[in-house]
Amino acid sequence: DTGVSQNPRHKITKRGQNVTFRCDPISEHNRLYWYRQTLGQGPEFLTYFQNEAQLEKSRLLSDRFSAERPKGSFSTLEIQRTEQGDSAMYLCASSLAPLGWGSGNTIYFGEGSWLTVV
Amino acid sequence: AQSVSQHNHHVILSEAASLELGCNYSYGGTVNLFWYVQYPGQHLQLLLKYFSGDPLVKGIKGFEAEFIKSKFSFNLRKPSVQWSDTAEYFCAVREYGNKLVFGAGTILRVKS
């Protein structure tokens, strides 16, 4: 399978614990995105990388969240001191960088990692 | 920042009925628009996209969408739905940086 791969697919953790999710994008894609989705809502943007550089972070991404893409390939999203409000599906996506406004490249999504904080 | 409104959260149709799902975005200028679909247990998949040119865009599986700039709309249509179209449908607009702003989604159930 050459799509976007995420693991673990499901994680149940106790409040206060740290969790880490991994994303492996489509191999030639230089853009990598993290989104969060809760029940009844569409995905919400968290952050994105171009190669190893983190170019933008949403205000949804509190200080307890950190994302890295150390070698410009896979990425990790860590949540420290989890809270019940962090329960959601965390989606990773990847694309080629657009050549300009209007050229756009399709963003491909992974299957997501479900987090339940109890 | 853009926002996206999807008019119906749940739609139930019988097979062979026609489908139209509404989508409005908040402000104009140059926009790139998308419809994604999420089948039960699967990941988000692109149905179709609009960047420029013909405002009537055709996508996969017989879906199409019409961009109406004056109405800030990008409604999704299909002339005759099938049971296999049961899924959640998301409209999205691209913001600077190629990130997407999604609507809340419409859950479509097609009765066989």
CSV table of C-alpha atoms in Angstrom, one decimal:
chain,number,residue,atom,x,y,z
A,1,ASP,CA,0.0,0.0,0.0
A,2,THR,CA,1.5,3.3,-1.0
A,3,GLY,CA,-1.0,5.6,0.7
A,4,VAL,CA,-0.6,7.6,3.9
A,5,SER,CA,0.0,5.3,6.8
A,6,GLN,CA,-0.7,6.1,10.5
A,7,ASN,CA,-0.2,4.2,13.7
A,8,PRO,CA,-1.4,3.2,16.1
A,9,ARG,CA,-4.9,3.2,14.7
A,10,HIS,CA,-6.4,3.2,18.1
A,11,LYS,CA,-5.1,4.4,21.5
A,12,ILE,CA,-6.8,4.4,24.8
A,13,THR,CA,-4.9,6.3,27.5
A,14,LYS,CA,-5.4,7.6,31.0
A,15,ARG,CA,-5.7,11.3,31.6
A,16,GLY,CA,-2.3,12.8,32.2
A,17,GLN,CA,-0.3,10.3,30.1
A,18,ASN,CA,1.6,11.1,27.0
A,19,VAL,CA,0.8,9.7,23.6
A,20,THR,CA,2.6,9.7,20.3
A,21,PHE,CA,1.2,9.1,16.8
A,22,ARG,CA,3.3,8.4,13.8
A,23,CYS,CA,2.5,9.2,10.2
A,24,ASP,CA,4.3,7.9,7.1
A,25,PRO,CA,3.3,10.1,4.1
A,26,ILE,CA,3.3,9.1,0.4
A,27,SER,CA,7.0,8.8,-0.3
A,28,GLU,CA,7.5,11.6,-2.8
A,29,HIS,CA,5.2,14.1,-1.0
A,30,ASN,CA,7.1,17.0,0.6
A,31,ARG,CA,4.0,18.5,2.4
A,32,LEU,CA,2.6,16.7,5.5
A,33,TYR,CA,-0.4,17.9,7.5
A,34,TRP,CA,-2.0,17.0,10.8
A,35,TYR,CA,-5.7,17.4,11.4
A,36,ARG,CA,-8.0,16.6,14.2
A,37,GLN,CA,-11.6,15.4,13.8
A,38,THR,CA,-14.2,15.0,16.5
A,39,LEU,CA,-17.7,13.4,16.1
A,40,GLY,CA,-20.1,15.4,14.1
A,41,GLN,CA,-17.4,17.8,12.8
A,42,GLY,CA,-15.1,18.0,9.8
A,43,PRO,CA,-11.4,17.7,10.1
A,44,GLU,CA,-9.7,20.8,11.7
A,45,PHE,CA,-6.2,21.8,10.7
A,46,LEU,CA,-3.5,21.5,13.3
A,47,THR,CA,-0.2,22.0,11.6
A,48,TYR,CA,1.8,21.3,8.4
A,49,PHE,CA,5.3,20.7,7.3
A,50,GLN,CA,7.2,21.3,4.1
A,51,ASN,CA,10.0,18.8,4.2
A,52,GLU,CA,11.3,19.1,7.8
A,53,ALA,CA,10.2,22.7,8.4
A,54,GLN,CA,7.0,23.2,10.4
A,55,LEU,CA,5.5,26.1,8.5
A,56,GLU,CA,2.2,26.8,10.3
A,57,LYS,CA,0.5,25.8,13.6
A,58,SER,CA,-3.1,26.3,14.4
A,59,ARG,CA,-4.1,28.0,17.6
A,60,LEU,CA,-5.8,24.6,18.3
A,61,LEU,CA,-2.3,23.2,18.9
A,62,SER,CA,-1.7,24.0,22.5
A,63,ASP,CA,1.7,23.8,24.2
A,64,ARG,CA,0.9,20.2,25.1
A,65,PHE,CA,1.0,19.2,21.5
A,66,SER,CA,4.2,18.9,19.5
A,67,ALA,CA,4.8,17.7,16.0
A,68,GLU,CA,8.1,16.9,14.3
A,69,ARG,CA,9.2,15.7,10.9
A,70,PRO,CA,12.9,15.3,11.6
A,71,LYS,CA,14.2,14.1,8.2
A,72,GLY,CA,11.4,15.3,6.0
A,73,SER,CA,9.9,11.9,5.8
A,74,PHE,CA,7.7,10.5,8.6
A,75,SER,CA,6.2,12.7,11.2
A,76,THR,CA,5.2,12.3,14.9
A,77,LEU,CA,2.5,14.1,16.8
A,78,GLU,CA,3.0,13.9,20.6
A,79,ILE,CA,0.4,15.0,23.1
A,80,GLN,CA,1.6,15.5,26.6
A,81,ARG,CA,-0.5,15.3,29.8
A,82,THR,CA,-3.5,14.2,27.9
A,83,GLU,CA,-7.0,15.6,28.8
A,84,GLN,CA,-10.4,14.1,28.0
A,85,GLY,CA,-10.9,16.9,25.5
A,86,ASP,CA,-8.1,15.5,23.5
A,87,SER,CA,-10.2,12.5,22.6
A,88,ALA,CA,-10.6,12.7,18.8
A,89,MET,CA,-9.3,11.2,15.6
A,90,TYR,CA,-6.0,12.5,14.5
A,91,LEU,CA,-5.6,12.6,10.7
A,92,CYS,CA,-2.4,12.8,8.8
A,93,ALA,CA,-2.3,13.9,5.2
A,94,SER,CA,0.3,14.5,2.5
A,95,SER,CA,0.7,16.3,-0.8
A,96,LEU,CA,3.2,17.8,-3.1
A,97,ALA,CA,3.7,21.5,-2.5
A,98,PRO,CA,1.5,23.5,-4.8
A,99,LEU,CA,3.3,25.4,-7.6
A,100,GLY,CA,1.2,28.4,-6.9
A,101,TRP,CA,-2.3,29.5,-6.0
A,102,GLY,CA,-4.7,27.6,-8.3
A,103,SER,CA,-2.3,24.9,-9.2
A,104,GLY,CA,-3.0,22.9,-6.1
A,105,ASN,CA,-2.1,19.3,-5.5
A,106,THR,CA,-4.4,16.8,-4.1
A,107,ILE,CA,-4.1,16.2,-0.4
A,108,TYR,CA,-4.3,12.5,0.5
A,109,PHE,CA,-5.4,11.4,3.9
A,110,GLY,CA,-4.5,8.5,6.1
A,111,GLU,CA,-7.0,6.4,8.0
A,112,GLY,CA,-6.5,8.3,11.2
A,113,SER,CA,-5.5,7.4,14.7
A,114,TRP,CA,-8.3,7.3,17.2
A,115,LEU,CA,-7.4,8.6,20.7
A,116,THR,CA,-9.6,8.0,23.7
A,117,VAL,CA,-8.6,9.6,27.0
A,118,VAL,CA,-10.3,8.0,30.0
B,1,ALA,CA,-10.2,32.9,7.6
B,2,GLN,CA,-12.6,30.9,5.5
B,3,SER,CA,-15.4,28.9,6.9
B,4,VAL,CA,-17.6,26.3,5.2
B,5,SER,CA,-21.2,25.5,5.8
B,6,GLN,CA,-22.9,22.3,4.8
B,7,HIS,CA,-26.6,22.6,4.9
B,8,ASN,CA,-27.8,19.2,5.9
B,9,HIS,CA,-26.1,17.0,8.5
B,10,HIS,CA,-28.1,13.9,7.6
B,11,VAL,CA,-29.8,13.0,4.3
B,12,ILE,CA,-31.7,9.8,3.7
B,13,LEU,CA,-32.5,8.8,0.1
B,14,SER,CA,-33.8,5.8,-1.7
B,15,GLU,CA,-31.8,4.2,-4.4
B,16,ALA,CA,-32.1,6.0,-7.8
B,17,ALA,CA,-33.1,9.2,-6.2
B,18,SER,CA,-31.2,12.4,-7.2
B,19,LEU,CA,-28.8,13.9,-4.7
B,20,GLU,CA,-27.8,17.5,-4.0
B,21,LEU,CA,-25.7,18.4,-1.1
B,22,GLY,CA,-25.2,22.1,-0.3
B,23,CYS,CA,-21.9,23.8,0.5
B,24,ASN,CA,-21.2,27.5,1.0
B,25,TYR,CA,-17.9,29.1,1.9
B,26,SER,CA,-17.6,32.4,3.6
B,27,TYR,CA,-15.7,34.8,1.3
B,28,GLY,CA,-14.7,35.2,-2.3
B,29,GLY,CA,-11.8,35.9,-4.4
B,30,THR,CA,-9.8,33.1,-5.9
B,31,VAL,CA,-10.9,29.8,-4.2
B,32,ASN,CA,-10.0,26.2,-4.6
B,33,LEU,CA,-12.9,23.9,-3.6
B,34,PHE,CA,-13.1,20.2,-2.9
B,35,TRP,CA,-15.5,17.4,-2.0
B,36,TYR,CA,-14.2,14.5,0.0
B,37,VAL,CA,-16.0,11.3,0.8
B,38,GLN,CA,-15.5,9.0,3.8
B,39,TYR,CA,-17.0,5.5,3.4
B,40,PRO,CA,-17.7,3.6,6.6
B,41,GLY,CA,-14.4,2.4,8.0
B,42,GLN,CA,-12.3,4.1,5.3
B,43,HIS,CA,-10.2,7.2,5.0
B,44,LEU,CA,-11.1,10.5,3.4
B,45,GLN,CA,-11.0,10.3,-0.4
B,46,LEU,CA,-11.2,13.0,-2.9
B,47,LEU,CA,-14.3,13.0,-5.0
B,48,LEU,CA,-13.7,16.1,-7.1
B,49,LYS,CA,-12.0,19.5,-7.0
B,50,TYR,CA,-12.3,22.9,-8.6
B,51,PHE,CA,-9.4,25.2,-9.2
B,52,SER,CA,-10.4,27.3,-12.3
B,53,GLY,CA,-12.1,27.1,-15.6
B,54,ASP,CA,-15.4,25.3,-16.2
B,55,PRO,CA,-17.5,25.8,-13.1
B,56,LEU,CA,-19.1,22.4,-13.6
B,57,VAL,CA,-16.7,19.8,-12.3
B,58,LYS,CA,-17.0,16.1,-12.8
B,59,GLY,CA,-15.6,13.7,-10.3
B,60,ILE,CA,-15.4,10.0,-9.7
B,61,LYS,CA,-18.4,7.7,-9.3
B,62,GLY,CA,-20.7,9.9,-11.3
B,63,PHE,CA,-20.6,12.9,-8.9
B,64,GLU,CA,-20.4,16.4,-10.1
B,65,ALA,CA,-20.3,19.8,-8.5
B,66,GLU,CA,-21.1,23.3,-9.6
B,67,PHE,CA,-19.2,26.4,-8.5
B,68,ILE,CA,-21.4,29.5,-8.4
B,69,LYS,CA,-19.1,32.4,-7.5
B,70,SER,CA,-22.0,34.8,-6.9
B,71,LYS,CA,-23.5,32.5,-4.4
B,72,PHE,CA,-20.3,31.4,-2.7
B,73,SER,CA,-21.5,27.9,-3.3
B,74,PHE,CA,-20.1,24.5,-4.5
B,75,ASN,CA,-23.0,22.1,-4.4
B,76,LEU,CA,-22.5,18.4,-5.0
B,77,ARG,CA,-24.8,16.4,-7.2
B,78,LYS,CA,-25.5,13.0,-8.4
B,79,PRO,CA,-28.4,12.1,-10.7
B,80,SER,CA,-29.1,8.6,-9.3
B,81,VAL,CA,-27.6,7.4,-6.0
B,82,GLN,CA,-26.7,3.8,-5.2
B,83,TRP,CA,-26.7,2.0,-1.9
B,84,SER,CA,-22.8,2.1,-2.1
B,85,ASP,CA,-22.9,5.9,-2.0
B,86,THR,CA,-23.8,5.7,1.7
B,87,ALA,CA,-21.0,7.7,3.3
B,88,GLU,CA,-20.1,11.0,4.9
B,89,TYR,CA,-19.4,13.8,2.5
B,90,PHE,CA,-17.2,16.8,3.3
B,91,CYS,CA,-16.9,20.1,1.5
B,92,ALA,CA,-13.6,22.0,1.9
B,93,VAL,CA,-12.0,25.2,0.7
B,94,ARG,CA,-8.3,25.6,0.4
B,95,GLU,CA,-6.5,28.3,2.3
B,96,TYR,CA,-3.0,29.7,1.8
B,97,GLY,CA,-0.5,27.1,2.5
B,98,ASN,CA,-2.6,24.4,0.8
B,99,LYS,CA,-4.4,23.6,4.0
B,100,LEU,CA,-8.0,22.8,3.9
B,101,VAL,CA,-10.9,24.2,5.8
B,102,PHE,CA,-13.7,21.6,6.1
B,103,GLY,CA,-17.4,21.8,6.6
B,104,ALA,CA,-19.0,19.7,9.3
B,105,GLY,CA,-20.0,17.0,6.9
B,106,THR,CA,-23.2,15.5,5.6
B,107,ILE,CA,-24.0,11.8,6.4
B,108,LEU,CA,-25.8,10.3,3.5
B,109,ARG,CA,-27.7,7.0,3.9
B,110,VAL,CA,-29.1,5.4,0.8
B,111,LYS,CA,-31.9,2.9,1.4
B,112,SER,CA,-31.8,-0.2,-0.9
